[in-house]
XYZ file of C-alpha atoms in Angstrom:
504
model
C 0.000 0.000 0.000
C 2.819 2.320 0.928
C 4.454 1.577 -2.319
C 1.240 2.205 -4.125
C 0.624 5.459 -2.275
C 4.122 6.728 -2.906
C 3.918 5.708 -6.501
C 0.636 7.572 -6.822
C 2.071 10.697 -5.159
C 5.085 10.554 -7.369
C 2.936 10.248 -10.454
C 0.752 13.089 -9.236
C 3.782 15.241 -8.606
C 5.230 14.475 -12.025
C 1.896 15.244 -13.633
C 1.780 18.550 -11.823
C 5.343 19.341 -12.741
C 4.655 18.642 -16.372
C 1.484 20.711 -16.076
C 3.436 23.604 -14.552
C 5.967 23.409 -17.353
C 3.173 23.459 -19.909
C 1.514 26.395 -18.133
C 4.735 28.385 -18.026
C 5.368 27.656 -21.690
C 1.843 28.806 -22.460
C 2.265 32.064 -20.554
C 5.748 32.889 -21.790
C 5.090 32.139 -25.443
C 7.610 30.675 -27.892
C 11.291 30.583 -27.094
C 14.028 32.410 -28.908
C 14.854 30.891 -32.224
C 11.309 29.780 -32.865
C 9.601 31.350 -35.859
C 7.202 34.194 -35.167
C 4.441 34.531 -37.727
C 3.662 38.116 -36.665
C 7.078 39.490 -37.521
C 8.050 40.723 -40.998
C 9.352 38.112 -43.337
C 12.378 39.148 -45.348
C 13.233 37.060 -48.332
C 16.929 36.658 -48.985
C 18.211 38.386 -52.036
C 15.173 40.655 -52.177
C 14.856 44.218 -51.051
C 11.126 44.111 -50.472
C 9.856 43.551 -46.925
C 6.505 41.831 -46.778
C 4.279 42.564 -43.807
C 1.559 40.247 -42.599
C -1.205 41.619 -40.472
C -1.400 39.852 -37.054
C -3.981 37.179 -36.721
C -7.078 38.612 -35.091
C -9.334 36.587 -32.720
C -12.287 35.116 -34.474
C -15.786 36.029 -33.413
C -16.521 32.442 -32.329
C -13.284 32.376 -30.328
C -13.380 35.437 -28.035
C -10.242 36.678 -26.274
C -11.554 35.447 -22.916
C -10.913 31.718 -23.822
C -7.270 31.869 -22.810
C -8.195 33.201 -19.386
C -10.806 30.463 -18.912
C -8.232 27.791 -19.808
C -5.828 29.315 -17.309
C -8.477 29.394 -14.586
C -9.364 25.772 -15.270
C -5.756 24.720 -15.062
C -5.304 26.558 -11.767
C -8.439 24.950 -10.376
C -7.197 21.429 -11.248
C -3.862 22.188 -9.662
C -5.496 23.367 -6.417
C -7.719 20.312 -6.373
C -4.712 18.021 -6.642
C -3.007 19.909 -3.820
C -6.061 19.563 -1.632
C -6.033 15.769 -2.067
C -2.359 15.548 -1.071
C -1.738 18.067 1.719
C 1.548 16.457 2.593
C 2.972 17.092 -0.793
C 1.576 20.655 -0.850
C 4.674 22.138 0.678
C 6.997 20.079 -1.523
C 8.791 22.397 -3.854
C 6.173 24.973 -2.913
C 8.433 27.961 -3.026
C 9.960 26.904 -6.310
C 6.625 26.202 -7.977
C 4.886 29.286 -6.582
C 7.771 31.489 -7.620
C 7.809 29.966 -11.083
C 4.020 30.373 -11.419
C 4.082 33.987 -10.246
C 6.887 34.826 -12.670
C 4.976 33.228 -15.538
C 1.804 35.132 -14.701
C 3.736 38.404 -14.420
C 5.402 37.790 -17.792
C 2.058 37.091 -19.368
C 0.694 40.364 -18.050
C 3.626 42.353 -19.406
C 3.585 40.654 -22.796
C 1.626 42.192 -25.723
C 0.380 39.322 -27.882
C 0.187 41.601 -30.962
C 2.877 43.583 -32.715
C 2.200 47.327 -33.091
C 0.271 48.005 -36.324
C -0.295 51.426 -37.907
C -2.507 51.272 -40.984
C -1.869 54.948 -41.994
C 0.729 55.475 -44.688
C 1.123 59.152 -45.759
C 2.885 58.124 -48.961
C 0.260 55.685 -50.079
C -1.738 56.805 -53.165
C -5.142 58.352 -52.487
C -7.918 55.872 -52.935
C -10.604 56.972 -55.422
C -13.981 57.951 -54.029
C -16.767 55.469 -54.396
C -18.990 56.145 -57.324
C -21.895 56.867 -55.062
C -20.232 60.027 -53.639
C -21.486 63.311 -55.184
C -19.318 66.443 -55.322
C -21.017 69.863 -55.635
C -20.212 71.695 -58.875
C -20.284 75.015 -57.001
C -18.394 74.650 -53.713
C -16.571 71.431 -54.780
C -17.445 69.748 -51.475
C -19.083 66.380 -51.095
C -22.856 66.386 -51.006
C -24.170 64.530 -47.979
C -27.734 63.766 -47.103
C -30.470 66.202 -48.031
C -31.766 67.942 -51.133
C -29.532 68.433 -54.144
C -29.853 69.345 -57.831
C -28.666 67.537 -60.918
C -27.898 69.742 -63.923
C -25.405 69.821 -66.818
C -24.094 66.410 -65.791
C -23.142 67.686 -62.318
C -24.596 67.771 -58.815
C -25.204 70.907 -56.791
C -26.198 71.949 -53.310
C -29.438 73.889 -53.625
C -27.727 76.990 -52.227
C -24.742 76.619 -54.603
C -26.703 76.634 -57.873
C -26.597 80.396 -58.531
C -27.324 82.816 -61.351
C -24.215 83.954 -63.240
C -25.572 87.507 -63.341
C -27.116 88.382 -59.951
C -25.334 85.527 -58.069
C -28.491 84.644 -56.148
C -29.622 80.991 -55.877
C -31.846 79.762 -58.690
C -34.970 78.315 -57.062
C -37.309 78.485 -60.060
C -38.205 75.343 -61.957
C -37.147 77.034 -65.222
C -33.889 78.791 -65.946
C -31.681 79.630 -68.952
C -28.287 78.205 -69.827
C -25.669 80.102 -71.844
C -22.912 77.583 -72.421
C -22.182 76.304 -68.909
C -23.507 79.429 -67.131
C -27.002 79.279 -65.603
C -29.186 82.397 -65.393
C -32.555 83.376 -64.040
C -34.793 83.833 -67.070
C -35.274 87.522 -66.287
C -31.548 88.083 -65.684
C -30.710 86.448 -68.991
C -33.271 88.587 -70.764
C -31.863 91.762 -69.221
C -28.338 90.829 -70.280
C -28.775 89.262 -73.691
C -32.206 90.112 -75.066
C -31.801 93.295 -77.139
C -33.839 96.373 -76.309
C -35.203 98.743 -78.896
C -33.370 102.086 -78.939
C -36.600 103.816 -79.961
C -39.339 102.472 -77.686
C -36.823 101.242 -75.058
C -38.689 97.923 -74.732
C -37.476 94.377 -75.357
C -37.577 93.657 -79.072
C -40.378 91.087 -79.562
C -39.919 87.763 -81.297
C -41.481 87.021 -84.660
C -43.788 84.137 -85.549
C -40.868 81.724 -85.675
C -39.725 82.640 -82.185
C -36.690 84.555 -83.505
C -35.679 88.042 -82.395
C -35.925 90.246 -85.460
C -34.724 93.844 -85.454
C -33.155 96.516 -87.637
C -29.670 97.850 -86.959
C -27.911 100.941 -88.248
C -24.666 99.936 -89.992
C -22.637 102.800 -88.496
C -24.221 103.805 -85.207
C -25.193 100.268 -84.158
C -28.674 101.442 -83.224
C -31.197 98.573 -82.838
C -34.929 99.076 -83.215
C -38.134 97.163 -83.826
C -39.026 96.693 -87.528
C -42.422 98.366 -87.028
C -40.755 101.746 -86.308
C -39.884 102.034 -89.992
C -43.584 102.426 -90.728
C -45.064 104.113 -87.633
C -43.797 107.635 -88.469
C -40.970 107.540 -85.949
C -38.809 110.582 -86.794
C -35.384 109.912 -88.295
C -32.654 112.556 -88.441
C -32.179 113.692 -92.051
C -28.460 114.171 -91.383
C -27.127 111.296 -89.265
C -30.086 108.966 -90.058
C -30.576 107.954 -86.431
C -34.032 106.926 -85.262
C -35.127 109.299 -82.529
C -35.955 107.611 -79.184
C -39.390 108.232 -77.732
C -39.787 111.413 -75.687
C -36.558 112.816 -77.190
C -36.601 116.381 -78.453
C -35.865 116.952 -82.123
C -36.242 119.792 -84.601
C -38.759 119.767 -87.458
C -37.477 121.691 -90.495
C -40.977 122.164 -91.897
C -40.424 120.270 -95.160
C -40.839 116.734 -93.838
C -37.304 116.577 -92.440
C -36.307 116.189 -88.797
C -32.974 117.120 -87.261
C -31.587 115.715 -84.008
C -30.176 118.081 -81.397
C -26.570 117.001 -82.037
C -26.793 117.816 -85.740
C -28.666 121.033 -85.002
C -25.704 122.366 -83.006
C -23.636 122.886 -86.182
C -26.443 123.248 -88.723
C -26.169 126.036 -91.342
C -29.516 127.727 -91.872
C -29.081 130.546 -94.441
C -26.982 131.605 -97.409
C -25.064 134.299 -95.571
C -24.043 131.870 -92.830
C -22.731 129.422 -95.449
C -20.511 131.920 -97.300
C -17.384 131.501 -95.062
C -17.560 127.715 -95.463
C -17.992 128.048 -99.222
C -14.908 130.278 -99.552
C -12.802 127.962 -97.376
C -13.570 125.057 -99.725
C -12.643 127.194 -102.738
C -9.340 127.872 -100.971
C -8.952 124.117 -100.463
C -9.209 123.616 -104.248
C -6.786 126.463 -104.897
C -4.299 124.893 -102.469
C -4.357 121.771 -104.645
C -3.737 123.886 -107.766
C -7.330 123.395 -108.890
C -8.392 127.034 -108.830
C -11.906 127.969 -109.924
C -11.558 130.947 -112.270
C -15.232 131.909 -112.204
C -17.199 133.189 -109.237
C -19.987 130.631 -109.048
C -22.998 131.786 -107.010
C -23.921 129.550 -104.054
C -27.405 129.490 -102.485
C -28.998 127.600 -99.570
C -32.529 126.528 -100.479
C -35.480 124.570 -99.129
C -36.244 121.064 -100.267
C -39.099 122.150 -102.530
C -36.944 124.741 -104.296
C -34.175 122.192 -104.799
C -36.584 119.669 -106.286
C -37.998 122.290 -108.673
C -34.501 123.283 -109.783
C -33.602 119.630 -110.292
C -36.604 119.169 -112.565
C -35.512 122.152 -114.641
C -31.955 120.864 -114.971
C -31.623 118.884 -118.181
C -28.311 117.175 -117.611
C -26.606 115.115 -114.967
C -27.752 112.349 -112.599
C -29.122 113.124 -109.159
C -28.512 111.310 -105.939
C -31.639 109.442 -104.941
C -33.681 109.112 -102.809
C -32.509 112.436 -101.313
C -30.740 115.069 -103.395
C -28.960 117.554 -101.159
C -26.975 119.590 -103.681
C -27.096 120.612 -107.310
C -24.711 122.239 -109.787
C -26.891 124.210 -112.223
C -26.056 124.737 -115.848
C -29.380 126.253 -116.938
C -30.777 129.707 -116.223
C -33.477 129.530 -113.562
C -35.184 131.557 -110.861
C -34.576 129.981 -107.476
C -36.049 130.848 -104.073
C -33.161 131.013 -101.601
C -33.242 131.404 -97.795
C -32.423 134.998 -96.967
C -32.431 134.958 -93.164
C -31.930 132.307 -90.515
C -35.321 131.251 -89.083
C -36.180 131.401 -85.395
C -36.468 128.262 -83.290
C -39.799 127.895 -81.544
C -40.410 124.713 -79.596
C -39.449 121.898 -81.942
C -39.899 123.795 -85.205
C -38.425 126.691 -87.174
C -40.406 129.935 -87.406
C -40.309 133.057 -89.579
C -38.580 131.501 -92.574
C -37.738 134.343 -95.011
C -36.993 133.451 -98.624
C -36.089 135.544 -101.642
C -36.501 134.690 -105.346
C -33.277 135.062 -107.300
C -32.847 134.886 -111.066
C -29.755 132.967 -112.121
C -28.217 133.989 -115.434
C -25.672 131.912 -117.268
C -22.310 133.606 -117.626
C -20.293 130.402 -117.986
C -20.757 126.665 -118.042
C -21.993 126.777 -114.416
C -24.953 128.884 -113.369
C -25.027 128.295 -109.577
C -24.537 125.760 -106.804
C -27.552 124.931 -104.656
C -27.341 123.206 -101.269
C -30.148 122.060 -98.971
C -30.397 124.218 -95.847
C -30.452 122.962 -92.238
C -27.618 120.427 -92.536
C -24.573 120.235 -90.207
C -21.438 122.127 -91.225
C -19.451 119.021 -92.231
C -22.268 117.607 -94.337
C -22.873 120.997 -95.967
C -19.141 121.295 -96.708
C -18.904 117.805 -98.221
C -21.844 118.660 -100.526
C -20.163 121.912 -101.549
C -16.871 120.094 -102.270
C -18.751 117.608 -104.447
C -20.657 120.272 -106.415
C -17.582 122.467 -106.826
C -15.811 119.540 -108.505
C -18.687 119.397 -110.980
C -18.117 123.097 -111.653
C -14.341 122.645 -112.003
C -14.784 119.802 -114.542
C -17.194 121.857 -116.653
C -15.035 124.970 -116.541
C -11.957 122.942 -117.541
C -13.625 121.339 -120.534
C -14.334 117.816 -119.239
C -17.355 117.102 -121.402
C -19.494 114.055 -122.067
C -18.234 112.102 -119.038
C -20.187 109.048 -117.982
C -22.176 109.414 -114.772
C -19.968 106.863 -112.931
C -16.816 108.775 -113.892
C -17.994 112.325 -113.111
C -19.868 111.484 -109.902
C -17.070 109.165 -108.788
C -14.306 111.792 -108.986
C -16.599 114.364 -107.326
C -17.165 111.962 -104.437
C -13.401 111.544 -104.084
C -12.975 115.322 -103.623
C -15.787 115.351 -101.073
C -14.127 112.489 -99.206
C -10.744 114.260 -99.214
C -12.182 117.473 -97.828
C -13.943 115.625 -94.998
C -10.697 113.895 -94.058
C -8.876 117.210 -93.960
C -11.474 118.468 -91.475
C -11.762 115.609 -89.005
C -8.276 114.069 -89.081
C -5.030 115.729 -87.984
C -2.348 116.144 -90.637
C -0.198 113.379 -89.079
C -3.108 110.929 -89.048
C -4.095 111.695 -92.642
C -0.757 110.428 -93.873
C -1.507 107.015 -92.358
C -4.961 106.661 -93.897
C -5.500 104.782 -97.197
C -7.308 107.714 -98.774
C -4.371 110.091 -98.203
C -2.982 108.697 -101.403
C -5.338 111.136 -103.114
C -3.741 114.089 -101.410
C -0.213 112.726 -101.519
C -0.555 111.791 -105.169
C -1.839 115.243 -106.016
C 0.937 116.888 -104.025
C 3.475 114.929 -106.046
C 2.244 116.862 -109.084
C 1.116 120.162 -107.612
C 4.034 120.562 -105.186
C 2.218 120.240 -101.842
C -0.809 118.629 -100.303
C -4.175 120.148 -99.437
C -4.003 122.973 -96.928
C -5.051 122.213 -93.381
C -8.443 123.354 -92.178
C -8.627 126.987 -91.074
C -11.139 126.016 -88.434
C -9.858 125.357 -84.952
C -10.466 122.111 -83.118
C -13.830 120.462 -83.583
C -15.801 118.580 -80.950
C -15.785 114.829 -80.508
C -19.455 114.735 -81.560
C -18.684 116.547 -84.822
C -15.746 114.219 -85.514
C -18.016 111.226 -85.043
C -20.545 112.802 -87.365
C -17.820 113.389 -89.987
C -16.844 109.740 -89.687
C -20.421 108.806 -90.511
C -20.387 110.977 -93.660
C -17.146 109.291 -94.759
C -18.823 105.923 -94.142
C -21.782 106.984 -96.277
C -19.555 107.895 -99.235
C -17.462 104.731 -99.024
C -20.465 102.389 -98.682
C -22.907 103.978 -101.119
C -24.722 101.230 -103.015
C -25.738 103.255 -106.076
C -24.033 102.690 -109.407
C -22.968 106.284 -110.133
C -22.067 107.451 -106.627
C -21.016 104.180 -104.986
C -19.345 102.164 -107.744
C -18.075 105.379 -109.322
C -16.368 106.448 -106.076
C -14.681 103.072 -105.569
C -13.377 103.061 -109.177
C -12.072 106.628 -108.796
C -10.517 105.718 -105.450
C -8.594 102.822 -106.991
C -7.374 104.939 -109.930
C -6.215 107.934 -107.866
C -4.622 105.634 -105.307
C -2.615 103.884 -108.038
C -1.790 106.659 -110.506
C -2.315 109.901 -108.600
C -4.903 112.625 -109.030
C -3.197 114.471 -111.908
C -2.677 111.404 -114.105
C -6.219 110.259 -113.381
C -7.637 113.630 -114.488
C -5.506 113.616 -117.659
C -6.685 110.093 -118.487
C -10.285 111.174 -117.936
C -9.824 114.075 -120.359
C -8.400 111.803 -123.081
C -10.518 108.673 -122.698
C -13.529 109.693 -120.629
C -12.764 106.977 -118.033
C -10.405 106.001 -115.233
C -7.026 104.371 -115.819
C -6.934 100.713 -114.874
């Protein structure tokens, strides 16, 4: 029995010793030299270090299992000690010390290696397709209301009008390219307004905006104003805006206030301008030997004189000047009329009999036109007189009217452009070509500086001459321009005398 008891105790002690060794091994982990699966594996001959993420506890195997196994092992050990109290103190200090050290080591040991998933150098992962970025503020759109437009997403407060910059909350709006607008804002910005009635120009039956535009002034107006008796300036051809003051000349013509500022109203007032243009011709060695009478007349008197003139074409639809060759009695304006309200009062005229002393009887010009327009008409009609006095007979209408328009154009340039600027203009070839023959160019204007408004008006008269669509005045001017520009004024005039046409 003793043998059996001692053998049993010895077996129990050995079992406990082996259990303690197993427990210590469990708590301390693997020994040095054993492979650790949580550490980085470096492959020989390679420079790349491969990291493996530590094994995480599974959901069906919670972290508390190790503690339960430890508690169970401790409970079995205590139960064995209780059965054998005599052996309890055997190697007690050694076993207790070993157990305490193992437990302490287990508490100080971190079963997982440190792991930091953030890598600042790693490439940015693309956003999931479900994320929406606002086209206005460029921030991600979270939960809530949003708009979808032009293939983009918008916060409701970020979808704004490109004009007033307020949010667009209406169900309808207007797009111009990629820019959204309130419908009213777009209309204010891009829908043209009539310069006459100052309202938005209406659309036609096809939904298109149809309007008329002046080729020089850029004035836009509704088509109906061409037929509703809206006054148009007889000088600058502008449509007069509603409620704008204008001057009625009493013969169906209206004059805007800008043109009225420099308008010439009677024959006496026009005499200084007439003599300055004669001096302009004399400065180009084209002196007029005869004193040709010049009269300012009303429209009716000019039309009557035109009917009595047997030769020469007339500028239609409005003839503003006439070089007479026949003897006639003409009613000229003797004294400048008074201005009363928006009309002229106390017009005094005087009948005057014109007798023929040379090839030219008189020059007639329509009254009430601005100074520059009156001067350009005088320059044109004086060229008619010069050609007739110098023996240029039987010229075609395109040739005679064309060269007269060139002289009118040259005089206008001398008035509105400085001498330095005239040398840079294409049409200065007329003056420069004539100076090459006559010795010097046209004399500068004797008038001082002119206003910006008058310069702009002179530019319009130049535009009218250059863009005339008639055969005699328009095509004739452009043919004369090309000839004088290429051969000079003197050679062009000599060729006209010999052949009756322009050199090519």
